[in-house]
PDB file of C-alpha atoms and ligand atoms in Angstrom:
ATOM      1  CA  MET N   2      37.935  -4.918  -4.655  1.00  0.00           C
ATOM      2  CA  VAL N   3      34.577  -3.406  -3.757  1.00  0.00           C
ATOM      3  CA  LEU N   4      31.279  -4.185  -5.378  1.00  0.00           C
ATOM      4  CA  LYS N   5      29.428  -0.991  -6.335  1.00  0.00           C
ATOM      5  CA  ILE N   6      25.666  -1.215  -6.002  1.00  0.00           C
ATOM      6  CA  ALA N   7      23.216   1.464  -7.183  1.00  0.00           C
ATOM      7  CA  ILE N   8      20.002   1.865  -5.223  1.00  0.00           C
ATOM      8  CA  GLN N   9      17.263   4.487  -5.253  1.00  0.00           C
ATOM      9  CA  LYS N  10      18.215   7.620  -3.325  1.00  0.00           C
ATOM     10  CA  SER N  11      14.723   8.254  -2.011  1.00  0.00           C
ATOM     11  CA  GLY N  12      11.326   6.947  -3.008  1.00  0.00           C
ATOM     12  CA  ARG N  13       9.385   3.743  -2.912  1.00  0.00           C
ATOM     13  CA  LEU N  14      12.317   1.352  -3.383  1.00  0.00           C
ATOM     14  CA  HIS N  15      14.808   3.026  -1.039  1.00  0.00           C
ATOM     15  CA  ASP N  16      13.755   1.610   2.327  1.00  0.00           C
ATOM     16  CA  ASP N  17      13.209  -1.948   1.087  1.00  0.00           C
ATOM     17  CA  SER N  18      16.572  -1.918  -0.706  1.00  0.00           C
ATOM     18  CA  ILE N  19      18.404  -0.793   2.454  1.00  0.00           C
ATOM     19  CA  GLN N  20      16.413  -3.307   4.523  1.00  0.00           C
ATOM     20  CA  LEU N  21      17.334  -6.139   2.155  1.00  0.00           C
ATOM     21  CA  LEU N  22      21.038  -5.309   2.528  1.00  0.00           C
ATOM     22  CA  LYS N  23      20.568  -5.089   6.286  1.00  0.00           C
ATOM     23  CA  ASP N  24      18.852  -8.492   6.387  1.00  0.00           C
ATOM     24  CA  CYS N  25      21.894  -9.767   4.481  1.00  0.00           C
ATOM     25  CA  GLY N  26      24.067  -8.479   7.317  1.00  0.00           C
ATOM     26  CA  ILE N  27      25.322  -5.457   5.355  1.00  0.00           C
ATOM     27  CA  ASP N  28      25.157  -2.147   7.226  1.00  0.00           C
ATOM     28  CA  VAL N  29      24.805   0.932   5.077  1.00  0.00           C
ATOM     29  CA  LYS N  30      24.384   4.449   6.405  1.00  0.00           C
ATOM     30  CA  ASN N  31      21.275   6.223   5.210  1.00  0.00           C
ATOM     31  CA  GLY N  32      21.813   8.034   1.941  1.00  0.00           C
ATOM     32  CA  TYR N  33      19.298  10.870   1.991  1.00  0.00           C
ATOM     33  CA  ASN N  34      21.965  13.548   1.951  1.00  0.00           C
ATOM     34  CA  GLN N  35      24.783  11.792   0.226  1.00  0.00           C
ATOM     35  CA  LEU N  36      25.628  10.296  -3.129  1.00  0.00           C
ATOM     36  CA  LYS N  37      27.491   7.292  -1.850  1.00  0.00           C
ATOM     37  CA  SER N  38      28.266   5.312   1.244  1.00  0.00           C
ATOM     38  CA  VAL N  39      30.549   2.427   2.161  1.00  0.00           C
ATOM     39  CA  ALA N  40      29.350  -0.716   3.930  1.00  0.00           C
ATOM     40  CA  ASP N  41      31.161  -1.398   7.216  1.00  0.00           C
ATOM     41  CA  ASN N  42      31.299  -5.152   7.041  1.00  0.00           C
ATOM     42  CA  PHE N  43      31.060  -6.200   3.383  1.00  0.00           C
ATOM     43  CA  PRO N  44      33.171  -5.159   0.359  1.00  0.00           C
ATOM     44  CA  MET N  45      30.461  -2.892  -0.976  1.00  0.00           C
ATOM     45  CA  GLU N  46      30.022   0.741  -1.945  1.00  0.00           C
ATOM     46  CA  VAL N  47      26.483   2.043  -2.310  1.00  0.00           C
ATOM     47  CA  TYR N  48      25.512   4.728  -4.839  1.00  0.00           C
ATOM     48  CA  PHE N  49      22.257   6.553  -4.202  1.00  0.00           C
ATOM     49  CA  LEU N  50      20.620   7.545  -7.486  1.00  0.00           C
ATOM     50  CA  ARG N  51      17.311   8.368  -9.184  1.00  0.00           C
ATOM     51  CA  ASP N  52      15.787   5.042 -10.145  1.00  0.00           C
ATOM     52  CA  ASP N  53      15.589   6.113 -13.814  1.00  0.00           C
ATOM     53  CA  ASP N  54      19.392   6.425 -13.968  1.00  0.00           C
ATOM     54  CA  ILE N  55      20.212   3.034 -12.423  1.00  0.00           C
ATOM     55  CA  PRO N  56      20.010   0.864 -15.603  1.00  0.00           C
ATOM     56  CA  GLN N  57      22.397   3.231 -17.427  1.00  0.00           C
ATOM     57  CA  TYR N  58      24.917   3.273 -14.562  1.00  0.00           C
ATOM     58  CA  VAL N  59      24.928  -0.522 -14.522  1.00  0.00           C
ATOM     59  CA  GLU N  60      25.155  -0.838 -18.295  1.00  0.00           C
ATOM     60  CA  ASP N  61      28.172   1.489 -18.256  1.00  0.00           C
ATOM     61  CA  GLY N  62      29.741  -0.473 -15.393  1.00  0.00           C
ATOM     62  CA  VAL N  63      29.945   2.662 -13.206  1.00  0.00           C
ATOM     63  CA  ALA N  64      27.881   0.588 -10.781  1.00  0.00           C
ATOM     64  CA  HIS N  65      28.388  -3.181 -10.971  1.00  0.00           C
ATOM     65  CA  ILE N  66      24.907  -4.093  -9.787  1.00  0.00           C
ATOM     66  CA  GLY N  67      21.695  -2.225  -8.989  1.00  0.00           C
ATOM     67  CA  ILE N  68      18.183  -2.529  -7.613  1.00  0.00           C
ATOM     68  CA  VAL N  69      15.430  -1.166  -9.836  1.00  0.00           C
ATOM     69  CA  GLY N  70      11.806  -1.804 -10.806  1.00  0.00           C
ATOM     70  CA  GLU N  71      11.234  -3.954 -13.895  1.00  0.00           C
ATOM     71  CA  ASN N  72       9.019  -1.139 -15.211  1.00  0.00           C
ATOM     72  CA  VAL N  73      12.015   1.220 -15.327  1.00  0.00           C
ATOM     73  CA  LEU N  74      14.394  -1.479 -16.546  1.00  0.00           C
ATOM     74  CA  PHE N  75      12.232  -2.470 -19.530  1.00  0.00           C
ATOM     75  CA  GLU N  76      11.376   1.136 -20.363  1.00  0.00           C
ATOM     76  CA  LYS N  77      15.053   2.091 -20.534  1.00  0.00           C
ATOM     77  CA  LYS N  78      15.998  -0.952 -22.637  1.00  0.00           C
ATOM     78  CA  LYS N  79      19.588  -1.103 -21.359  1.00  0.00           C
ATOM     79  CA  SER N  80      21.855  -4.120 -21.747  1.00  0.00           C
ATOM     80  CA  VAL N  81      22.163  -5.586 -18.266  1.00  0.00           C
ATOM     81  CA  ASP N  82      21.526  -9.008 -16.740  1.00  0.00           C
ATOM     82  CA  VAL N  83      18.572  -9.573 -14.414  1.00  0.00           C
ATOM     83  CA  VAL N  84      19.983 -11.633 -11.558  1.00  0.00           C
ATOM     84  CA  GLU N  85      17.112 -12.034  -9.102  1.00  0.00           C
ATOM     85  CA  GLN N  86      13.493 -11.010  -8.469  1.00  0.00           C
ATOM     86  CA  LEU N  87      13.387  -9.314  -5.078  1.00  0.00           C
ATOM     87  CA  GLY N  88       9.711  -9.533  -4.155  1.00  0.00           C
ATOM     88  CA  PHE N  89       9.154  -5.868  -3.195  1.00  0.00           C
ATOM     89  CA  GLY N  90       8.078  -2.740  -5.108  1.00  0.00           C
ATOM     90  CA  LYS N  91       5.300  -4.780  -6.656  1.00  0.00           C
ATOM     91  CA  CYS N  92       3.004  -2.887  -8.999  1.00  0.00           C
ATOM     92  CA  ARG N  93       1.579  -3.077 -12.501  1.00  0.00           C
ATOM     93  CA  LEU N  94       1.711  -0.768 -15.471  1.00  0.00           C
ATOM     94  CA  SER N  95      -1.872  -0.477 -16.619  1.00  0.00           C
ATOM     95  CA  ILE N  96      -4.119   1.395 -18.975  1.00  0.00           C
ATOM     96  CA  ALA N  97      -6.928   3.327 -17.344  1.00  0.00           C
ATOM     97  CA  VAL N  98      -9.863   5.190 -18.853  1.00  0.00           C
ATOM     98  CA  GLN N  99     -12.524   7.455 -17.386  1.00  0.00           C
ATOM     99  CA  LYS N 100     -15.111   5.760 -15.227  1.00  0.00           C
ATOM    100  CA  ALA N 101     -17.953   6.699 -17.577  1.00  0.00           C
ATOM    101  CA  ASP N 102     -16.251   5.144 -20.603  1.00  0.00           C
ATOM    102  CA  HIS N 103     -17.466   1.788 -21.859  1.00  0.00           C
ATOM    103  CA  TYR N 104     -14.215  -0.022 -22.477  1.00  0.00           C
ATOM    104  CA  ASN N 105     -14.810  -2.956 -24.771  1.00  0.00           C
ATOM    105  CA  GLY N 106     -11.246  -4.191 -25.288  1.00  0.00           C
ATOM    106  CA  VAL N 107      -8.070  -2.723 -26.757  1.00  0.00           C
ATOM    107  CA  GLU N 108     -10.004  -1.537 -29.849  1.00  0.00           C
ATOM    108  CA  PHE N 109     -11.340   1.233 -27.601  1.00  0.00           C
ATOM    109  CA  LEU N 110      -7.885   2.829 -27.780  1.00  0.00           C
ATOM    110  CA  GLN N 111      -7.844   3.047 -31.591  1.00  0.00           C
ATOM    111  CA  GLY N 112      -7.150   6.671 -32.599  1.00  0.00           C
ATOM    112  CA  LYS N 113      -7.206   7.887 -28.993  1.00  0.00           C
ATOM    113  CA  LYS N 114      -4.675   9.976 -27.026  1.00  0.00           C
ATOM    114  CA  LEU N 115      -2.772   8.253 -24.213  1.00  0.00           C
ATOM    115  CA  ALA N 116      -0.757  10.044 -21.528  1.00  0.00           C
ATOM    116  CA  THR N 117       2.106   8.158 -19.906  1.00  0.00           C
ATOM    117  CA  SER N 118       5.592   8.347 -18.403  1.00  0.00           C
ATOM    118  CA  TYR N 119       6.318   5.007 -20.087  1.00  0.00           C
ATOM    119  CA  PRO N 120       6.224   5.759 -23.837  1.00  0.00           C
ATOM    120  CA  VAL N 121       8.388   2.780 -24.824  1.00  0.00           C
ATOM    121  CA  LEU N 122       6.335   0.159 -22.990  1.00  0.00           C
ATOM    122  CA  THR N 123       3.065   1.801 -24.009  1.00  0.00           C
ATOM    123  CA  GLN N 124       4.052   1.906 -27.686  1.00  0.00           C
ATOM    124  CA  LYS N 125       5.169  -1.724 -27.539  1.00  0.00           C
ATOM    125  CA  PHE N 126       1.793  -2.729 -26.091  1.00  0.00           C
ATOM    126  CA  LEU N 127      -0.071  -0.763 -28.783  1.00  0.00           C
ATOM    127  CA  ASN N 128       2.046  -2.292 -31.564  1.00  0.00           C
ATOM    128  CA  GLU N 129       1.502  -5.818 -30.247  1.00  0.00           C
ATOM    129  CA  ASN N 130      -2.225  -5.217 -30.307  1.00  0.00           C
ATOM    130  CA  GLY N 131      -2.323  -3.480 -33.675  1.00  0.00           C
ATOM    131  CA  ILE N 132      -3.582  -0.228 -32.182  1.00  0.00           C
ATOM    132  CA  ASN N 133      -2.826   3.187 -33.594  1.00  0.00           C
ATOM    133  CA  ALA N 134      -2.936   5.742 -30.806  1.00  0.00           C
ATOM    134  CA  GLU N 135      -1.164   8.980 -30.016  1.00  0.00           C
ATOM    135  CA  ILE N 136       1.186   8.944 -27.030  1.00  0.00           C
ATOM    136  CA  HIS N 137       1.724  12.044 -24.895  1.00  0.00           C
ATOM    137  CA  GLU N 138       4.747  11.635 -22.704  1.00  0.00           C
ATOM    138  CA  ILE N 139       4.445  13.418 -19.371  1.00  0.00           C
ATOM    139  CA  SER N 140       6.698  12.994 -16.377  1.00  0.00           C
ATOM    140  CA  GLY N 141       4.295  13.182 -13.445  1.00  0.00           C
ATOM    141  CA  SER N 142       0.657  13.431 -12.300  1.00  0.00           C
ATOM    142  CA  VAL N 143      -0.351  11.307 -15.273  1.00  0.00           C
ATOM    143  CA  GLU N 144      -3.670  10.501 -13.600  1.00  0.00           C
ATOM    144  CA  LEU N 145      -4.809  14.121 -14.071  1.00  0.00           C
ATOM    145  CA  ALA N 146      -4.456  14.022 -17.876  1.00  0.00           C
ATOM    146  CA  PRO N 147      -7.972  12.795 -18.764  1.00  0.00           C
ATOM    147  CA  SER N 148      -9.784  15.249 -16.467  1.00  0.00           C
ATOM    148  CA  ILE N 149      -7.940  18.260 -17.917  1.00  0.00           C
ATOM    149  CA  GLY N 150      -8.566  17.096 -21.470  1.00  0.00           C
ATOM    150  CA  LEU N 151      -4.952  16.235 -22.276  1.00  0.00           C
ATOM    151  CA  ALA N 152      -5.664  12.589 -23.056  1.00  0.00           C
ATOM    152  CA  ASP N 153      -8.469  10.038 -23.375  1.00  0.00           C
ATOM    153  CA  ALA N 154      -6.651   7.379 -21.406  1.00  0.00           C
ATOM    154  CA  ILE N 155      -3.479   6.886 -19.380  1.00  0.00           C
ATOM    155  CA  CYS N 156      -0.872   4.185 -18.976  1.00  0.00           C
ATOM    156  CA  ASP N 157       0.575   4.405 -15.464  1.00  0.00           C
ATOM    157  CA  LEU N 158       1.740   2.412 -12.460  1.00  0.00           C
ATOM    158  CA  VAL N 159      -0.944   1.095 -10.129  1.00  0.00           C
ATOM    159  CA  SER N 160      -0.629  -0.692  -6.826  1.00  0.00           C
ATOM    160  CA  SER N 161      -3.721  -0.317  -4.618  1.00  0.00           C
ATOM    161  CA  GLY N 162      -5.729   1.439  -7.327  1.00  0.00           C
ATOM    162  CA  SER N 163      -6.768   4.281  -5.015  1.00  0.00           C
ATOM    163  CA  THR N 164      -5.046   6.999  -7.085  1.00  0.00           C
ATOM    164  CA  LEU N 165      -7.063   5.932 -10.135  1.00  0.00           C
ATOM    165  CA  PHE N 166     -10.242   5.775  -8.081  1.00  0.00           C
ATOM    166  CA  MET N 167      -9.738   9.246  -6.623  1.00  0.00           C
ATOM    167  CA  ASN N 168      -9.252  10.631 -10.103  1.00  0.00           C
ATOM    168  CA  GLY N 169     -12.393   9.097 -11.581  1.00  0.00           C
ATOM    169  CA  LEU N 170     -10.518   6.496 -13.605  1.00  0.00           C
ATOM    170  CA  GLN N 171     -10.891   2.736 -14.049  1.00  0.00           C
ATOM    171  CA  GLU N 172      -8.089   0.267 -14.700  1.00  0.00           C
ATOM    172  CA  VAL N 173      -8.963  -1.702 -17.833  1.00  0.00           C
ATOM    173  CA  GLN N 174      -5.847  -3.414 -19.109  1.00  0.00           C
ATOM    174  CA  MET N 175      -2.589  -4.569 -17.572  1.00  0.00           C
ATOM    175  CA  VAL N 176       0.471  -3.898 -19.722  1.00  0.00           C
ATOM    176  CA  LEU N 177       3.238  -5.165 -17.402  1.00  0.00           C
ATOM    177  CA  LYS N 178       3.537  -6.752 -13.965  1.00  0.00           C
ATOM    178  CA  SER N 179       6.543  -5.411 -12.121  1.00  0.00           C
ATOM    179  CA  GLU N 180       8.656  -5.838  -9.013  1.00  0.00           C
ATOM    180  CA  ALA N 181      12.128  -4.776  -7.909  1.00  0.00           C
ATOM    181  CA  VAL N 182      14.968  -6.819  -9.396  1.00  0.00           C
ATOM    182  CA  LEU N 183      18.694  -7.084  -8.871  1.00  0.00           C
ATOM    183  CA  ILE N 184      20.514  -6.228 -12.093  1.00  0.00           C
ATOM    184  CA  LYS N 185      24.160  -6.723 -12.990  1.00  0.00           C
ATOM    185  CA  ALA N 186      26.600  -5.448 -15.601  1.00  0.00           C
ATOM    186  CA  ILE N 187      26.956  -8.038 -18.344  1.00  0.00           C
ATOM    187  CA  THR N 188      30.669  -8.575 -17.772  1.00  0.00           C
ATOM    188  CA  LEU N 189      32.355  -8.451 -14.377  1.00  0.00           C
ATOM    189  CA  ASP N 190      35.833  -9.425 -13.130  1.00  0.00           C
ATOM    190  CA  THR N 191      35.956 -12.834 -11.501  1.00  0.00           C
ATOM    191  CA  GLU N 192      36.627 -11.257  -8.120  1.00  0.00           C
ATOM    192  CA  LEU N 193      33.599  -8.959  -8.385  1.00  0.00           C
ATOM    193  CA  GLN N 194      31.473 -11.844  -9.627  1.00  0.00           C
ATOM    194  CA  GLU N 195      32.432 -13.752  -6.492  1.00  0.00           C
ATOM    195  CA  ILE N 196      31.212 -10.881  -4.311  1.00  0.00           C
ATOM    196  CA  VAL N 197      27.943 -10.859  -6.312  1.00  0.00           C
ATOM    197  CA  ASN N 198      27.643 -14.613  -5.702  1.00  0.00           C
ATOM    198  CA  SER N 199      28.104 -14.243  -1.981  1.00  0.00           C
ATOM    199  CA  LEU N 200      25.542 -11.397  -1.879  1.00  0.00           C
ATOM    200  CA  LEU N 201      23.138 -13.552  -3.885  1.00  0.00           C
ATOM    201  CA  PHE N 202      23.640 -16.462  -1.507  1.00  0.00           C
ATOM    202  CA  ARG N 203      22.584 -14.194   1.375  1.00  0.00           C
ATOM    203  CA  ILE N 204      19.645 -12.671  -0.535  1.00  0.00           C
ATOM    204  CA  ARG N 205      18.286 -16.138  -1.329  1.00  0.00           C
ATOM    205  CA  ALA N 206      18.644 -17.278   2.281  1.00  0.00           C
ATOM    206  CA  VAL N 207      16.819 -14.168   3.507  1.00  0.00           C
ATOM    207  CA  ARG N 208      14.017 -14.446   0.942  1.00  0.00           C
ATOM    208  CA  LYS N 209      13.570 -18.162   1.510  1.00  0.00           C
ATOM    209  CA  ALA N 210      13.316 -17.572   5.258  1.00  0.00           C
ATOM    210  CA  LYS N 211      10.631 -14.912   4.693  1.00  0.00           C
ATOM    211  CA  ASN N 212       8.578 -17.415   2.691  1.00  0.00           C
ATOM    212  CA  ASN N 213       8.767 -20.115   5.368  1.00  0.00           C
ATOM    213  CA  LYS N 214       7.727 -20.560   8.990  1.00  0.00           C
ATOM    214  CA  TYR N 215       9.068 -22.843  11.697  1.00  0.00           C
ATOM    215  CA  VAL N 216       6.267 -24.946  13.191  1.00  0.00           C
ATOM    216  CA  LEU N 217       6.324 -26.803  16.537  1.00  0.00           C
ATOM    217  CA  LEU N 218       3.428 -28.962  17.664  1.00  0.00           C
ATOM    218  CA  ASN N 219       2.476 -31.746  20.039  1.00  0.00           C
ATOM    219  CA  ALA N 220       1.110 -34.959  18.582  1.00  0.00           C
ATOM    220  CA  PRO N 221      -0.372 -38.104  20.109  1.00  0.00           C
ATOM    221  CA  ASN N 222       1.896 -40.961  19.023  1.00  0.00           C
ATOM    222  CA  HIS N 223      -0.964 -42.849  17.359  1.00  0.00           C
ATOM    223  CA  SER N 224      -1.385 -39.883  14.938  1.00  0.00           C
ATOM    224  CA  LEU N 225       2.322 -39.384  14.283  1.00  0.00           C
ATOM    225  CA  ASP N 226       2.416 -41.076  10.887  1.00  0.00           C
ATOM    226  CA  LYS N 227      -0.448 -39.000   9.583  1.00  0.00           C
ATOM    227  CA  ILE N 228       1.014 -35.765  10.973  1.00  0.00           C
ATOM    228  CA  ILE N 229       4.512 -36.481   9.668  1.00  0.00           C
ATOM    229  CA  GLY N 230       2.977 -37.213   6.272  1.00  0.00           C
ATOM    230  CA  LEU N 231       1.629 -33.658   6.214  1.00  0.00           C
ATOM    231  CA  LEU N 232       4.979 -32.066   7.065  1.00  0.00           C
ATOM    232  CA  PRO N 233       7.810 -32.026   4.568  1.00  0.00           C
ATOM    233  CA  GLY N 234      10.477 -30.280   6.704  1.00  0.00           C
ATOM    234  CA  MET N 235      13.881 -29.505   5.237  1.00  0.00           C
ATOM    235  CA  LYS N 236      14.815 -33.185   5.125  1.00  0.00           C
ATOM    236  CA  SER N 237      12.093 -34.716   7.286  1.00  0.00           C
ATOM    237  CA  PRO N 238      10.424 -33.396  10.452  1.00  0.00           C
ATOM    238  CA  THR N 239      12.201 -33.598  13.819  1.00  0.00           C
ATOM    239  CA  VAL N 240      10.298 -35.814  16.294  1.00  0.00           C
ATOM    240  CA  LEU N 241      11.131 -35.741  20.010  1.00  0.00           C
ATOM    241  CA  PRO N 242       9.359 -37.598  22.843  1.00  0.00           C
ATOM    242  CA  LEU N 243       7.414 -35.444  25.314  1.00  0.00           C
ATOM    243  CA  ALA N 244       7.696 -36.008  29.084  1.00  0.00           C
ATOM    244  CA  GLU N 245       4.062 -37.143  28.966  1.00  0.00           C
ATOM    245  CA  GLU N 246       3.798 -40.782  27.867  1.00  0.00           C
ATOM    246  CA  GLY N 247       2.236 -41.328  24.410  1.00  0.00           C
ATOM    247  CA  TRP N 248       2.995 -37.833  23.064  1.00  0.00           C
ATOM    248  CA  SER N 249       5.689 -36.363  20.831  1.00  0.00           C
ATOM    249  CA  SER N 250       6.870 -32.917  19.855  1.00  0.00           C
ATOM    250  CA  VAL N 251       7.175 -32.417  16.086  1.00  0.00           C
ATOM    251  CA  HIS N 252       9.237 -29.600  14.481  1.00  0.00           C
ATOM    252  CA  SER N 253       9.151 -28.675  10.831  1.00  0.00           C
ATOM    253  CA  VAL N 254       9.241 -25.890   8.241  1.00  0.00           C
ATOM    254  CA  LEU N 255       6.149 -24.813   6.292  1.00  0.00           C
ATOM    255  CA  ASN N 256       5.929 -22.742   3.150  1.00  0.00           C
ATOM    256  CA  GLU N 257       3.823 -19.576   3.307  1.00  0.00           C
ATOM    257  CA  ASP N 258       1.795 -20.641   0.230  1.00  0.00           C
ATOM    258  CA  GLU N 259       0.423 -23.818   1.811  1.00  0.00           C
ATOM    259  CA  PHE N 260       0.565 -22.612   5.390  1.00  0.00           C
ATOM    260  CA  TRP N 261      -3.105 -22.274   6.429  1.00  0.00           C
ATOM    261  CA  GLU N 262      -4.175 -25.382   4.554  1.00  0.00           C
ATOM    262  CA  LYS N 263      -1.515 -27.450   6.323  1.00  0.00           C
ATOM    263  CA  ILE N 264      -2.222 -25.997   9.776  1.00  0.00           C
ATOM    264  CA  GLU N 265      -5.893 -26.920   9.402  1.00  0.00           C
ATOM    265  CA  ALA N 266      -5.022 -30.431   8.242  1.00  0.00           C
ATOM    266  CA  LEU N 267      -2.570 -30.840  11.154  1.00  0.00           C
ATOM    267  CA  LYS N 268      -5.220 -29.805  13.651  1.00  0.00           C
ATOM    268  CA  ASN N 269      -7.715 -32.226  12.133  1.00  0.00           C
ATOM    269  CA  ALA N 270      -5.094 -34.971  12.364  1.00  0.00           C
ATOM    270  CA  GLY N 271      -4.840 -34.443  16.141  1.00  0.00           C
ATOM    271  CA  ALA N 272      -2.007 -31.917  16.506  1.00  0.00           C
ATOM    272  CA  GLN N 273      -2.199 -29.673  19.575  1.00  0.00           C
ATOM    273  CA  GLY N 274      -0.355 -26.638  20.895  1.00  0.00           C
ATOM    274  CA  ILE N 275       0.783 -25.552  17.458  1.00  0.00           C
ATOM    275  CA  LEU N 276       3.430 -22.797  17.606  1.00  0.00           C
ATOM    276  CA  VAL N 277       4.495 -20.873  14.512  1.00  0.00           C
ATOM    277  CA  VAL N 278       7.787 -18.967  14.577  1.00  0.00           C
ATOM    278  CA  PRO N 279       9.372 -16.693  11.937  1.00  0.00           C
ATOM    279  CA  ILE N 280      12.701 -17.814  10.482  1.00  0.00           C
ATOM    280  CA  GLU N 281      15.483 -15.249  10.118  1.00  0.00           C
ATOM    281  CA  LYS N 282      17.748 -16.993   7.601  1.00  0.00           C
ATOM    282  CA  MET N 283      17.323 -20.262   5.781  1.00  0.00           C
ATOM    283  CA  ILE N 284      20.244 -22.048   4.142  1.00  0.00           C
ATOM    284  CA  VAL N 285      19.386 -25.294   2.426  1.00  0.00           C
TER     285      VAL N 285
HETATM  286  O1  PRT X 310      13.116  10.115  -7.648  1.00  0.00           O
HETATM  287  P1  PRT X 310      13.058   8.848  -8.428  1.00  0.00           P
HETATM  288  O2  PRT X 310      13.058   9.048  -9.920  1.00  0.00           O
HETATM  289  O3  PRT X 310      14.104   7.869  -7.968  1.00  0.00           O
HETATM  290  O4  PRT X 310      11.684   8.161  -8.020  1.00  0.00           O
HETATM  291  P2  PRT X 310      10.279   8.079  -8.794  1.00  0.00           P
HETATM  292  O5  PRT X 310       9.413   9.170  -8.297  1.00  0.00           O
HETATM  293  O6  PRT X 310      10.480   7.938 -10.263  1.00  0.00           O
HETATM  294  O7  PRT X 310       9.760   6.654  -8.344  1.00  0.00           O
HETATM  295  P3  PRT X 310       8.952   6.168  -7.047  1.00  0.00           P
HETATM  296  O8  PRT X 310       9.791   6.291  -5.836  1.00  0.00           O
HETATM  297  O9  PRT X 310       7.577   6.746  -7.028  1.00  0.00           O
HETATM  298  O10 PRT X 310       8.794   4.636  -7.452  1.00  0.00           O
HETATM  299  C1  PRT X 310       9.912   3.821  -7.595  1.00  0.00           C
HETATM  300  C2  PRT X 310       9.455   2.460  -8.101  1.00  0.00           C
HETATM  301  O11 PRT X 310       8.548   1.870  -7.159  1.00  0.00           O
HETATM  302  C3  PRT X 310       8.683   2.440  -9.391  1.00  0.00           C
HETATM  303  O12 PRT X 310       9.509   2.549 -10.532  1.00  0.00           O
HETATM  304  C4  PRT X 310       8.001   1.089  -9.320  1.00  0.00           C
HETATM  305  O13 PRT X 310       8.895   0.079  -9.727  1.00  0.00           O
HETATM  306  C5  PRT X 310       7.731   0.925  -7.823  1.00  0.00           C
HETATM  307  N1  PRT X 310       6.309   1.153  -7.435  1.00  0.00           N
HETATM  308  C6  PRT X 310       5.538   0.264  -6.771  1.00  0.00           C
HETATM  309  C7  PRT X 310       5.569   2.238  -7.666  1.00  0.00           C
HETATM  310  C8  PRT X 310       4.294   1.985  -7.141  1.00  0.00           C
HETATM  311  N2  PRT X 310       4.310   0.757  -6.580  1.00  0.00           N
HETATM  312  C9  PRT X 310       3.268   3.010  -7.238  1.00  0.00           C
HETATM  313  N3  PRT X 310       2.141   2.795  -6.772  1.00  0.00           N
HETATM  314  N4  PRT X 310       5.841   3.421  -8.271  1.00  0.00           N
HETATM  315  C10 PRT X 310       4.905   4.366  -8.339  1.00  0.00           C
HETATM  316  N5  PRT X 310       3.631   4.219  -7.848  1.00  0.00           N
HETATM  317  C11 PRT X 310       2.728   5.404  -7.987  1.00  0.00           C
HETATM  318  C12 PRT X 310       1.986   5.468  -9.321  1.00  0.00           C
HETATM  319  O14 PRT X 310       2.771   6.126 -10.286  1.00  0.00           O
HETATM  320  C13 PRT X 310       0.741   6.281  -8.976  1.00  0.00           C
HETATM  321  O15 PRT X 310       1.005   7.648  -8.948  1.00  0.00           O
HETATM  322  O16 PRT X 310       1.715   5.380  -7.012  1.00  0.00           O
HETATM  323  C14 PRT X 310       0.466   5.829  -7.565  1.00  0.00           C
HETATM  324  C15 PRT X 310      -0.508   4.691  -7.603  1.00  0.00           C
HETATM  325  O17 PRT X 310      -0.563   4.017  -6.385  1.00  0.00           O
HETATM  326  P4  PRT X 310      -1.938   3.392  -5.873  1.00  0.00           P
HETATM  327  O18 PRT X 310      -1.591   2.610  -4.654  1.00  0.00           O
HETATM  328  O19 PRT X 310      -2.843   4.550  -5.557  1.00  0.00           O
HETATM  329  O20 PRT X 310      -2.495   2.528  -6.977  1.00  0.00           O
HETATM  330 ZN1   ZN X 311      12.113   7.885 -11.270  1.00  0.00          ZN
END
């Protein structure tokens, strides 16, 4: 049995998808000129597709799992399971208007024309807010629509905001926050499900490792209690005596979110020679 995974052929999600598989120890040959490829060391076949087609392939079971942006997934409204958030491809689907416009809330959009490649999500947002507006579906260069008089506003993906800025637009309303997710066909054979589980186990270990750092520091023994109190570790910190009398070496794991705060507190508590090392995999 081989697990068939659909990933984007080329575009913003391609490299991160391949890298994620690689970090999971799965080697896949680059797919720029091919439709599919077989992993050397994992029971997996990779299909390279347009991102828009991935939800359909997974719903039909032609691919068992896939990696796609939530924006595409929710726009296509296919019946698949979302298995895991993957933390890359982050962006937001937002409404933008011309810089000179005085946007005073969603009411501004009443009776206006909106250009978008996401008619389903845009319509849903308008309905939820009781707004009647006309939607023009266009497939690309949505940000040009207001300047050529095609629409009053747009609903498009934004990440840094520089595309909007360069086109004289301002982001005024977020419709959806999105990132890449792993999706799965609703029913799978037990054997395939087991392969999904083992892939998921690796993905979680890789992602957890990325969110944590290994910290080594020297501590005077009289400050050990205070320093250990600051460090959770996986169970509890490792403490080893240093060759120099009265000092210990402390090893622990710190979460990215609280990292700087903790480092500062450790320093204030008397820690010295603090080393921070990336973790490759983390299995807890
Ligand atoms: O050929 P295929 O259909 O597979 O690719 P595509 O051209 O439809 O998609 P692609 O590769 O552009 O994007 C794939 C996915 O990446 C999207 O569906 C999102 O989930 C995610 N993603 C993350 C983005 C962005 N960030 C993003 N910034 N997709 C598109 N953009 C575009 C946006 O449309 C706008 O044109 O980038 C521009 C805005 O970027 P900033 O940084 O200037 O704000
Ligand atoms: Zn696409």
